PDB file of C-alpha atoms in Angstrom:
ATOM      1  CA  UNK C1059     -14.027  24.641  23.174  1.00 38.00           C
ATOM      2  CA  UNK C1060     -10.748  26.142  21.912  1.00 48.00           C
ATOM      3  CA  UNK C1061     -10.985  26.998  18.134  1.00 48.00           C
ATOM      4  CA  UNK C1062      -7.594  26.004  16.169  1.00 63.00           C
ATOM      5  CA  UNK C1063      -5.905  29.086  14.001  1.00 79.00           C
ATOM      6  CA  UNK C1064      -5.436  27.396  10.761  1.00 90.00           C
ATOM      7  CA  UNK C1065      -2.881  28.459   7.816  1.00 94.00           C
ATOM      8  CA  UNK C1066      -2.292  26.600   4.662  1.00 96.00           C
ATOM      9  CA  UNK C1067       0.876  27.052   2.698  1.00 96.00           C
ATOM     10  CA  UNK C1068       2.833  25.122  -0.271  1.00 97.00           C
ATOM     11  CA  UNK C1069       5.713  22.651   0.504  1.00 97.00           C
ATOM     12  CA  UNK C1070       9.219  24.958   0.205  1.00 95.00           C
ATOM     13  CA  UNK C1071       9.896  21.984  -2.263  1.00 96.00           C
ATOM     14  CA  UNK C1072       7.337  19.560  -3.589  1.00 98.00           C
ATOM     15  CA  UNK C1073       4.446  20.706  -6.210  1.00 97.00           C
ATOM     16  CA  UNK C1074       0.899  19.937  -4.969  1.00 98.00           C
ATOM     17  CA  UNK C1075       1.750  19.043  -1.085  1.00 98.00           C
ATOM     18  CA  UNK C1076       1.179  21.831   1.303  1.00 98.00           C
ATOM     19  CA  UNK C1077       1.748  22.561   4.925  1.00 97.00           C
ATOM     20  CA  UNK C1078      -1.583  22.914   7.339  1.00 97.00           C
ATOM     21  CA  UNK C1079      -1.035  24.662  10.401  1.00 94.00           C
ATOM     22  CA  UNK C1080      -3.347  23.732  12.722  1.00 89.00           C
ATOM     23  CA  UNK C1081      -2.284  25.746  16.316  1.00 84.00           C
ATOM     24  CA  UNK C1082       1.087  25.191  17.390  1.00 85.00           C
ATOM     25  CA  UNK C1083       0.926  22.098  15.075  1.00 90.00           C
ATOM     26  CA  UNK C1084       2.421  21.457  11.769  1.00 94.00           C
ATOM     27  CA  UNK C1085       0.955  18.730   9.273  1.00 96.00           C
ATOM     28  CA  UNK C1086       1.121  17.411   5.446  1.00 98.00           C
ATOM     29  CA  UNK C1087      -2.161  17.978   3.659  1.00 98.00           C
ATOM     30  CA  UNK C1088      -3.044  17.389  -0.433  1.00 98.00           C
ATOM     31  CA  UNK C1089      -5.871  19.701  -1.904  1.00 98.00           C
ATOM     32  CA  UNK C1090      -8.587  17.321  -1.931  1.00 98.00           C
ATOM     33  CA  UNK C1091      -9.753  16.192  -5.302  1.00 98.00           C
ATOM     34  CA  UNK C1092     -13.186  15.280  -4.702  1.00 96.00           C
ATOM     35  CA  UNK C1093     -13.998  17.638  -2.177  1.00 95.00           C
ATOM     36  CA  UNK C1094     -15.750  17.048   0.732  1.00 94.00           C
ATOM     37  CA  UNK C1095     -15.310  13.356   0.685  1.00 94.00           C
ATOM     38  CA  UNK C1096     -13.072  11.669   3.153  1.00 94.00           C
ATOM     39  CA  UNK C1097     -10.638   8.553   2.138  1.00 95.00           C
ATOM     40  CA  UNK C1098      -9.565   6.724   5.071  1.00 95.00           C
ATOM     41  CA  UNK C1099     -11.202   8.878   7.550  1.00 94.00           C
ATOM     42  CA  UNK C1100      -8.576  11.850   7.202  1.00 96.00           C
ATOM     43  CA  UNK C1101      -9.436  15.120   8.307  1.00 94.00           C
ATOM     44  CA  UNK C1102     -10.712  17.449   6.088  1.00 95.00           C
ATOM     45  CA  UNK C1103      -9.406  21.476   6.566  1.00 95.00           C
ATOM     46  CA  UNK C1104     -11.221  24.105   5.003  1.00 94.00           C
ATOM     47  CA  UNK C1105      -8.841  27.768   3.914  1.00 94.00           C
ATOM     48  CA  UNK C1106      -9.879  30.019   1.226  1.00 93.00           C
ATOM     49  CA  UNK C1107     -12.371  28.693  -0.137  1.00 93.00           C
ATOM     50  CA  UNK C1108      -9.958  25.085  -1.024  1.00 96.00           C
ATOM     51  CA  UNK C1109     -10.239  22.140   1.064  1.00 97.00           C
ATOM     52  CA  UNK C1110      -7.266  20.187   1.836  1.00 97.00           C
ATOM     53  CA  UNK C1111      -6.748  16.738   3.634  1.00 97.00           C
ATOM     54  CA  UNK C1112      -4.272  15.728   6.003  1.00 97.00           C
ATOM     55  CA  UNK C1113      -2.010  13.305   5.286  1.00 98.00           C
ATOM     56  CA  UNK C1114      -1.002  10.764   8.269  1.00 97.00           C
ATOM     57  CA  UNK C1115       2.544   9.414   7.548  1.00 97.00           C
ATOM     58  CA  UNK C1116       1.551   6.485  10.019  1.00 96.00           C
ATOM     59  CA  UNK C1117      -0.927   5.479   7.108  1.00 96.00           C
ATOM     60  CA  UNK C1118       0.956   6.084   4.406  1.00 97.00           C
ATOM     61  CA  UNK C1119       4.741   5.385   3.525  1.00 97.00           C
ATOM     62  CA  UNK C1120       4.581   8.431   1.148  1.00 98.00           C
ATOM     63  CA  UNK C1121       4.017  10.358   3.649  1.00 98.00           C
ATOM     64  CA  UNK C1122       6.414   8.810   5.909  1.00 97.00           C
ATOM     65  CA  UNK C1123       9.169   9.256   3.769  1.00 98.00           C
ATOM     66  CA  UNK C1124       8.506  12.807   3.167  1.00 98.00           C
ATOM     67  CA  UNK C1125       8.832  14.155   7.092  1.00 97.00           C
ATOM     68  CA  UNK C1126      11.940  11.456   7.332  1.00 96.00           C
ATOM     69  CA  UNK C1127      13.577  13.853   4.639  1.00 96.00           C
ATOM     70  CA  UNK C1128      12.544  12.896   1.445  1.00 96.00           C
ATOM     71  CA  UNK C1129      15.089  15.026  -1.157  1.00 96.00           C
ATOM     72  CA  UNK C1130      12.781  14.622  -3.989  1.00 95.00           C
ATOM     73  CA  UNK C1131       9.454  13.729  -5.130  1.00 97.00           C
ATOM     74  CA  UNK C1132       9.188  12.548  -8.588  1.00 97.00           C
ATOM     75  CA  UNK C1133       5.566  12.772  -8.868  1.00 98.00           C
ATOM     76  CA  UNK C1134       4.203  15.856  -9.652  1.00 98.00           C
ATOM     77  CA  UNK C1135       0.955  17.944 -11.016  1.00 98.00           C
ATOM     78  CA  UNK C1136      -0.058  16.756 -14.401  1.00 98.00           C
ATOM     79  CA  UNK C1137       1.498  13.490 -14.595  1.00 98.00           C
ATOM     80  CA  UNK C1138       0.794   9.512 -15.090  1.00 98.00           C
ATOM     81  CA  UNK C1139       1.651   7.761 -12.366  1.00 98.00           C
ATOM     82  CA  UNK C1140       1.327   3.766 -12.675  1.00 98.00           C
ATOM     83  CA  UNK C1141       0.709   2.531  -8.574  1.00 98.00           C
ATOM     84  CA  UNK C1142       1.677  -0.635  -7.921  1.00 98.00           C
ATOM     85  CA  UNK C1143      -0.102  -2.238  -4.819  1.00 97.00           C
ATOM     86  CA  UNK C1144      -2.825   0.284  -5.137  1.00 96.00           C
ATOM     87  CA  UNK C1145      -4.922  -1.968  -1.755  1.00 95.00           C
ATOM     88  CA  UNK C1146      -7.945   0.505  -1.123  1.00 95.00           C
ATOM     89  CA  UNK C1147      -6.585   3.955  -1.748  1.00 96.00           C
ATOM     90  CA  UNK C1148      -5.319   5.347   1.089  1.00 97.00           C
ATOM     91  CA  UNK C1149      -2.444   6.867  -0.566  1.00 98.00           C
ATOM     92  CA  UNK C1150      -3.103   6.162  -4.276  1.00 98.00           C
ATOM     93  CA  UNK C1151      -5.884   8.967  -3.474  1.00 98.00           C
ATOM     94  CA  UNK C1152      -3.009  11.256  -2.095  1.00 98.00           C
ATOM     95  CA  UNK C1153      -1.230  10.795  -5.340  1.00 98.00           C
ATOM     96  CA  UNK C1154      -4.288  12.021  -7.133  1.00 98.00           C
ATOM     97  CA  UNK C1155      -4.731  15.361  -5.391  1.00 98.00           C
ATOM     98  CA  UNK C1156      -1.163  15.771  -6.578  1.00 98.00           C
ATOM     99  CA  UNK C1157      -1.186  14.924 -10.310  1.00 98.00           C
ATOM    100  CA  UNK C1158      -4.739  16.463 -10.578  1.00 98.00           C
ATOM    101  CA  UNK C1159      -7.274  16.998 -13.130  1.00 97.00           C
ATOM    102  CA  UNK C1160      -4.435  17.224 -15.409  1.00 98.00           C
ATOM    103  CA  UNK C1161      -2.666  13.787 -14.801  1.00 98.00           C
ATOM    104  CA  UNK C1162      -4.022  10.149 -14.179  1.00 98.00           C
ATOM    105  CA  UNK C1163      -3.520   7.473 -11.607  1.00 98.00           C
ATOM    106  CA  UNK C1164      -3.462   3.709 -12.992  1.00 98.00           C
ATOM    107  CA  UNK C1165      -4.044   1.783  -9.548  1.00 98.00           C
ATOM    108  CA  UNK C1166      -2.783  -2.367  -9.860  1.00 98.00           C
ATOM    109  CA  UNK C1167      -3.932  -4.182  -7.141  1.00 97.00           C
ATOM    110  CA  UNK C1168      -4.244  -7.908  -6.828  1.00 95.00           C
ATOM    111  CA  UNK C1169      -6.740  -8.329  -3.896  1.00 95.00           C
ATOM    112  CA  UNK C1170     -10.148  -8.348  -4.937  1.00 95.00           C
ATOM    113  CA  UNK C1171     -11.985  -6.968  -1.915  1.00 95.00           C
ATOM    114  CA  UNK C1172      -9.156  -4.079  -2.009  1.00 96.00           C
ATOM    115  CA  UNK C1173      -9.666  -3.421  -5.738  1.00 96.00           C
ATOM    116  CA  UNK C1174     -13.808  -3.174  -4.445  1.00 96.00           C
ATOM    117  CA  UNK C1175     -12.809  -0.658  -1.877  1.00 96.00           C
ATOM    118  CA  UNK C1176     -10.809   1.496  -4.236  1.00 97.00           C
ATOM    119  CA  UNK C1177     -13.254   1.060  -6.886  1.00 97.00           C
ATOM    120  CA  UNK C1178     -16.288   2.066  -4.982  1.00 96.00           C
ATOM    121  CA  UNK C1179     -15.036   4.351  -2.298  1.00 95.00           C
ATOM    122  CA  UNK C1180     -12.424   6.410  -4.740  1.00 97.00           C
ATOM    123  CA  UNK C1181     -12.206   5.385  -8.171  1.00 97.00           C
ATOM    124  CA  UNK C1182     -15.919   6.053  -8.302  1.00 96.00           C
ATOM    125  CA  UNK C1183     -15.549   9.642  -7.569  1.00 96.00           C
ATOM    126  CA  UNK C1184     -11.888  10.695  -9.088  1.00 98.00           C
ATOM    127  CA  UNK C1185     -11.992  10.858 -12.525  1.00 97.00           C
ATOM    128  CA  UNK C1186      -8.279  10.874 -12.334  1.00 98.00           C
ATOM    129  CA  UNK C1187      -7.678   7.154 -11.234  1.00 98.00           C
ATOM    130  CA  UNK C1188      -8.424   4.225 -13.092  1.00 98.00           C
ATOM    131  CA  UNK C1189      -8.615   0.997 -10.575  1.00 98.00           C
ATOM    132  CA  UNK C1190      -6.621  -2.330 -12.418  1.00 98.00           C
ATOM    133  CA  UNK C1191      -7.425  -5.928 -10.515  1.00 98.00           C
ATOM    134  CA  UNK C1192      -4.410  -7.554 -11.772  1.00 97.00           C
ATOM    135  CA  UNK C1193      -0.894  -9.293 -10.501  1.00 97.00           C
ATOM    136  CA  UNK C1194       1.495  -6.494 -10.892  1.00 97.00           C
ATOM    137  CA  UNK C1195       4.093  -9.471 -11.291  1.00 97.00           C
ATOM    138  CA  UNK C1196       2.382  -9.942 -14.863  1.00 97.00           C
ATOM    139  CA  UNK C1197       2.594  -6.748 -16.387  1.00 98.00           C
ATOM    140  CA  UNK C1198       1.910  -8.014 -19.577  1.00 97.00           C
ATOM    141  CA  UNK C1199      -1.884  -9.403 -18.341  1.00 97.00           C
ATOM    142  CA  UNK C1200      -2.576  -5.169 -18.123  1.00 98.00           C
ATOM    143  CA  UNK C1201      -0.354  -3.483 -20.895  1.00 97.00           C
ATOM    144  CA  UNK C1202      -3.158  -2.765 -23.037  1.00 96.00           C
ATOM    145  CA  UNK C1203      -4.853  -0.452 -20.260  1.00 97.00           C
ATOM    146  CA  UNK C1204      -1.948   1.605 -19.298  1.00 98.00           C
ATOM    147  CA  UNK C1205      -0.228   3.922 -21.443  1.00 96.00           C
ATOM    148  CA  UNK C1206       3.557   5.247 -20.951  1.00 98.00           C
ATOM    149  CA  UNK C1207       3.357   7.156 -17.105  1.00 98.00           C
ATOM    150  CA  UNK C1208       6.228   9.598 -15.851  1.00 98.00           C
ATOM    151  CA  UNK C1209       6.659   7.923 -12.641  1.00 98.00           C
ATOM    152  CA  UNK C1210       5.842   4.057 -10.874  1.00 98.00           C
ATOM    153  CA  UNK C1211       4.892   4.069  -7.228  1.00 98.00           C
ATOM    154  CA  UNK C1212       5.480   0.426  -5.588  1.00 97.00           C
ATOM    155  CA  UNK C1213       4.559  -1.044  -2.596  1.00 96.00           C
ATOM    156  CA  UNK C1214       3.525  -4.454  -2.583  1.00 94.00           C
ATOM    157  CA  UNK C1215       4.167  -6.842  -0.051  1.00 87.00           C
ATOM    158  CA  UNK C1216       5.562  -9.802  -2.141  1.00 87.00           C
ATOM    159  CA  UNK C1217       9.344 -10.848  -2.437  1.00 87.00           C
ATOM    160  CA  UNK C1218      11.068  -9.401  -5.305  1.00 91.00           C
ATOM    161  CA  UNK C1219       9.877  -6.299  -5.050  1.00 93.00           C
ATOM    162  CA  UNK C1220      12.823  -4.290  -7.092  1.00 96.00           C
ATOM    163  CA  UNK C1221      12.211  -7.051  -9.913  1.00 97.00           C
ATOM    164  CA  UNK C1222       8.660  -6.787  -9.960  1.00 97.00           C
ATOM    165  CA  UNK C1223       8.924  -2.969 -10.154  1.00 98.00           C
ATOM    166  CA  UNK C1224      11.172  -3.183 -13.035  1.00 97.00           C
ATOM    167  CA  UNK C1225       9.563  -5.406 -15.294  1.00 98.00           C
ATOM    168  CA  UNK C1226       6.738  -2.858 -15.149  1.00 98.00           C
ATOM    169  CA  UNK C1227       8.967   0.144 -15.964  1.00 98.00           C
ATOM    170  CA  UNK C1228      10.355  -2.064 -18.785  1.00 97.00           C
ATOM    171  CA  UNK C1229       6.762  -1.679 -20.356  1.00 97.00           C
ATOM    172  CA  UNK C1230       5.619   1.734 -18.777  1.00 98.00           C
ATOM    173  CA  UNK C1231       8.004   3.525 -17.891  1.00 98.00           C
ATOM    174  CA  UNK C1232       9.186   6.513 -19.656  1.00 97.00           C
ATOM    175  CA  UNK C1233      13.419   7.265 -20.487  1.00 93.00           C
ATOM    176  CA  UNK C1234      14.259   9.052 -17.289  1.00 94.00           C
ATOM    177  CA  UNK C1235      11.104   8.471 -15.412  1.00 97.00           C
ATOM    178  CA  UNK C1236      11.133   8.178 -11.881  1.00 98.00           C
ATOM    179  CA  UNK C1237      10.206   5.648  -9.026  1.00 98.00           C
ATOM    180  CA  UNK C1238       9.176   5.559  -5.329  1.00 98.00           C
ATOM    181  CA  UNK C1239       9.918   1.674  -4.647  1.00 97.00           C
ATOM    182  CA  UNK C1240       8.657   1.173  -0.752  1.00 95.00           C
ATOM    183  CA  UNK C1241      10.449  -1.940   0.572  1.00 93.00           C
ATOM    184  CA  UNK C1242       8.959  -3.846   3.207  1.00 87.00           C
ATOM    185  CA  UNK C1243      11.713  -6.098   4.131  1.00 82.00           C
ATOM    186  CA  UNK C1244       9.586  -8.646   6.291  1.00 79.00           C
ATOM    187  CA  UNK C1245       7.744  -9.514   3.079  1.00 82.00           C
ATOM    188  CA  UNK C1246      10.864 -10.717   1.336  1.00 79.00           C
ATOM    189  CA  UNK C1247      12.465 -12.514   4.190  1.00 75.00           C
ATOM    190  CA  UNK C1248      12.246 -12.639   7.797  1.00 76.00           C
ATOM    191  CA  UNK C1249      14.879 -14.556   8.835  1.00 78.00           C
ATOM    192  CA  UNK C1250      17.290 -11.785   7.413  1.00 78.00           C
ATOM    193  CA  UNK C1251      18.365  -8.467   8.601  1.00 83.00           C
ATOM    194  CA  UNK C1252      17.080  -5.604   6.961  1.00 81.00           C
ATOM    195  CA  UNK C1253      19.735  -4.049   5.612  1.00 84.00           C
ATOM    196  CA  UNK C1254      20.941  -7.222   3.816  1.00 86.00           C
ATOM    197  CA  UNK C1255      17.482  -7.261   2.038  1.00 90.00           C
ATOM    198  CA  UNK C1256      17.538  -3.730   1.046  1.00 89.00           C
ATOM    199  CA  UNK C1257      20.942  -3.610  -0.007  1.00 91.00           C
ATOM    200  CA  UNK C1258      19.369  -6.472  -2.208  1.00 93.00           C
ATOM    201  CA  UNK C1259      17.076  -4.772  -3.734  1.00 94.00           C
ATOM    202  CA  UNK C1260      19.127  -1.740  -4.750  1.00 96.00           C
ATOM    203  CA  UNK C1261      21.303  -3.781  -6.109  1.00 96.00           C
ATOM    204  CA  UNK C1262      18.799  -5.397  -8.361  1.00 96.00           C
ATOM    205  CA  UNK C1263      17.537  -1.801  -9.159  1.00 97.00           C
ATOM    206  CA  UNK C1264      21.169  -0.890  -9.815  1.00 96.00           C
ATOM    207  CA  UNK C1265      21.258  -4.141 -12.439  1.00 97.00           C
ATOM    208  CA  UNK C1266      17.807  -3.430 -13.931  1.00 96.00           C
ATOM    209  CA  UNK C1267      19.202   0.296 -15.477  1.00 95.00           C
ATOM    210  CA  UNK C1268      17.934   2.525 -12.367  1.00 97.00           C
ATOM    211  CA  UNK C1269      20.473   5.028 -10.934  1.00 96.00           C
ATOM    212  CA  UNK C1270      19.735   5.875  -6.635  1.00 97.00           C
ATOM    213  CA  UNK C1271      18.895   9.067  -5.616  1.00 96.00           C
ATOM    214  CA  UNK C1272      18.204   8.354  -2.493  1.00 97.00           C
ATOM    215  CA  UNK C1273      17.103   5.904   0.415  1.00 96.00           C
ATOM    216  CA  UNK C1274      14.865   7.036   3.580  1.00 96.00           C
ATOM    217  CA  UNK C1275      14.128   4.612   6.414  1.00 95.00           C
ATOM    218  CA  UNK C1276      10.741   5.201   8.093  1.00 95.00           C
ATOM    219  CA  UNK C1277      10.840   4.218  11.511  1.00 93.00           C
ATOM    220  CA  UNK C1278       8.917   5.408  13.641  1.00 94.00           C
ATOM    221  CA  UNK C1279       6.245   5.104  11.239  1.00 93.00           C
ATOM    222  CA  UNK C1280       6.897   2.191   9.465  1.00 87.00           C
ATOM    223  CA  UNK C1281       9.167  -0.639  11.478  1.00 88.00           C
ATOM    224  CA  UNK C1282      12.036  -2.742   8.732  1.00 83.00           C
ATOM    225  CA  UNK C1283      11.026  -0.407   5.724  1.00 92.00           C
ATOM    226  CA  UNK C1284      13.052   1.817   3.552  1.00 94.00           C
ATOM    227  CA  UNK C1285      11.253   4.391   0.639  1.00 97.00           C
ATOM    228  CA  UNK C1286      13.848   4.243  -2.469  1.00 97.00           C
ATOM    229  CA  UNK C1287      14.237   6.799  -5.131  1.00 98.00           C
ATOM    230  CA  UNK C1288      15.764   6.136  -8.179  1.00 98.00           C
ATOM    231  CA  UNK C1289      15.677   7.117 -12.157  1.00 97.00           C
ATOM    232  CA  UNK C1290      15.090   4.714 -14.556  1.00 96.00           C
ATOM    233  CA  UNK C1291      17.758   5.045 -17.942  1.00 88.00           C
ATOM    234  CA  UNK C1292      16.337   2.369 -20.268  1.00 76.00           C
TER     235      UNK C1292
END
């Protein structure tokens, strides 16, 4: 059996992502919180004593959006991130290598066998992420367990997804704070193309006091879905 050369080095541009070169390959890895435990069955790379996991953009938009070009990534080491459509943590748990011991994770998710999954499988063993089973159309139901976070990650596959978003940065959401809104345009409307339905939702980002930074399709990874960045000016 051929044994891979393997090389780890930090993204030219984003804080806690990092390269792993695996042969001739080239792949996105976080330094594993909880080492030695496995997410979504990820592989698990081992160099210099740190273990790292590779991250597979065709599991996670994140990800996706990132090798499409991403510009900017809001979220960073050390800060409170309020995720939004947290399902079982495939890349919630990303976000928490990156924000580390230092920063904090508040994971909404509506499904209750999802919220199990994150709560038993992740939650249980990241101190870092605190799993919410609530509507993240009612912020209000959870404003006593979150505090003000730096950024919102959203992807939830409900209509409204810009509005939804913003209502929780209204409460949450810190004077220039960031967001990563995901939008899955066959959950808002199939029957319309989707650049109508994104322009949609940019707009009502625009309305809602948000300022674009920038918009990444991700096809091939993810088919009719767009990752938006924006700042939030309350």
């Amino acid at each position: 059996m051929k044994v891979l050369s393997v090389k780890v080095s930090p993204h030219e541009k984003f804080q806690g992502i990092y390269w792993v070169k695996l042969g001739s390959e080239r792949k996105l890895a976080t330094l594993n919180f909880a080492p030695r435990a496995s997410v979504y069955g990820e592989e698990l790379v081992m160099y210099k004593k740190h273990e790292y996991r590779l991250w597979d953009p065709f599991r996670s938009k994140f990800a996706a959006a990132i090798i499409r070009g991403l510009k900017t990534v809001p979220i960073k080491p050390k800060h409170k991130v309020l995720y939004l459509g947290a399902a079982s943590g495939t890349t919630a748990s990303h976000v928490s290598d990156i924000v580390g011991a230092k920063g904090h994770v508040y994971c909404v998710e509506f499904a209750p066998r999802a919220i199990r999954d994150l709560t038993e499988n992740v939650c249980k063993i990241r101190s870092n992420m605190a799993p919410i089973l609530a509507d993240a159309r009612f912020p209000e139901t959870y404003r006593m367990l979150v505090e003000v976070v730096d950024d919102i990650y959203c992807d939830i596959a409900q209509p409204e997804q810009a509005r939804i978003l913003a209502d929780n940065a209204d409460l949450f959401l810190k004077n220039s704070g960031e967001i990563m809104l995901a939008i899955k345009a066959r959950s808002i409307d199939v029957t319309k193309e989707p650049e109508e339905l994104y322009n949609q939702e940019i707009k009502t980002l625009e309305n809602r006091n948000f300022e674009i930074a920038q918009v990444v399709h991700l096809e091939p990874y993810d088919k009719a879905h767009v990752m938006v960045v924006a700042e939030y000016k309350s």
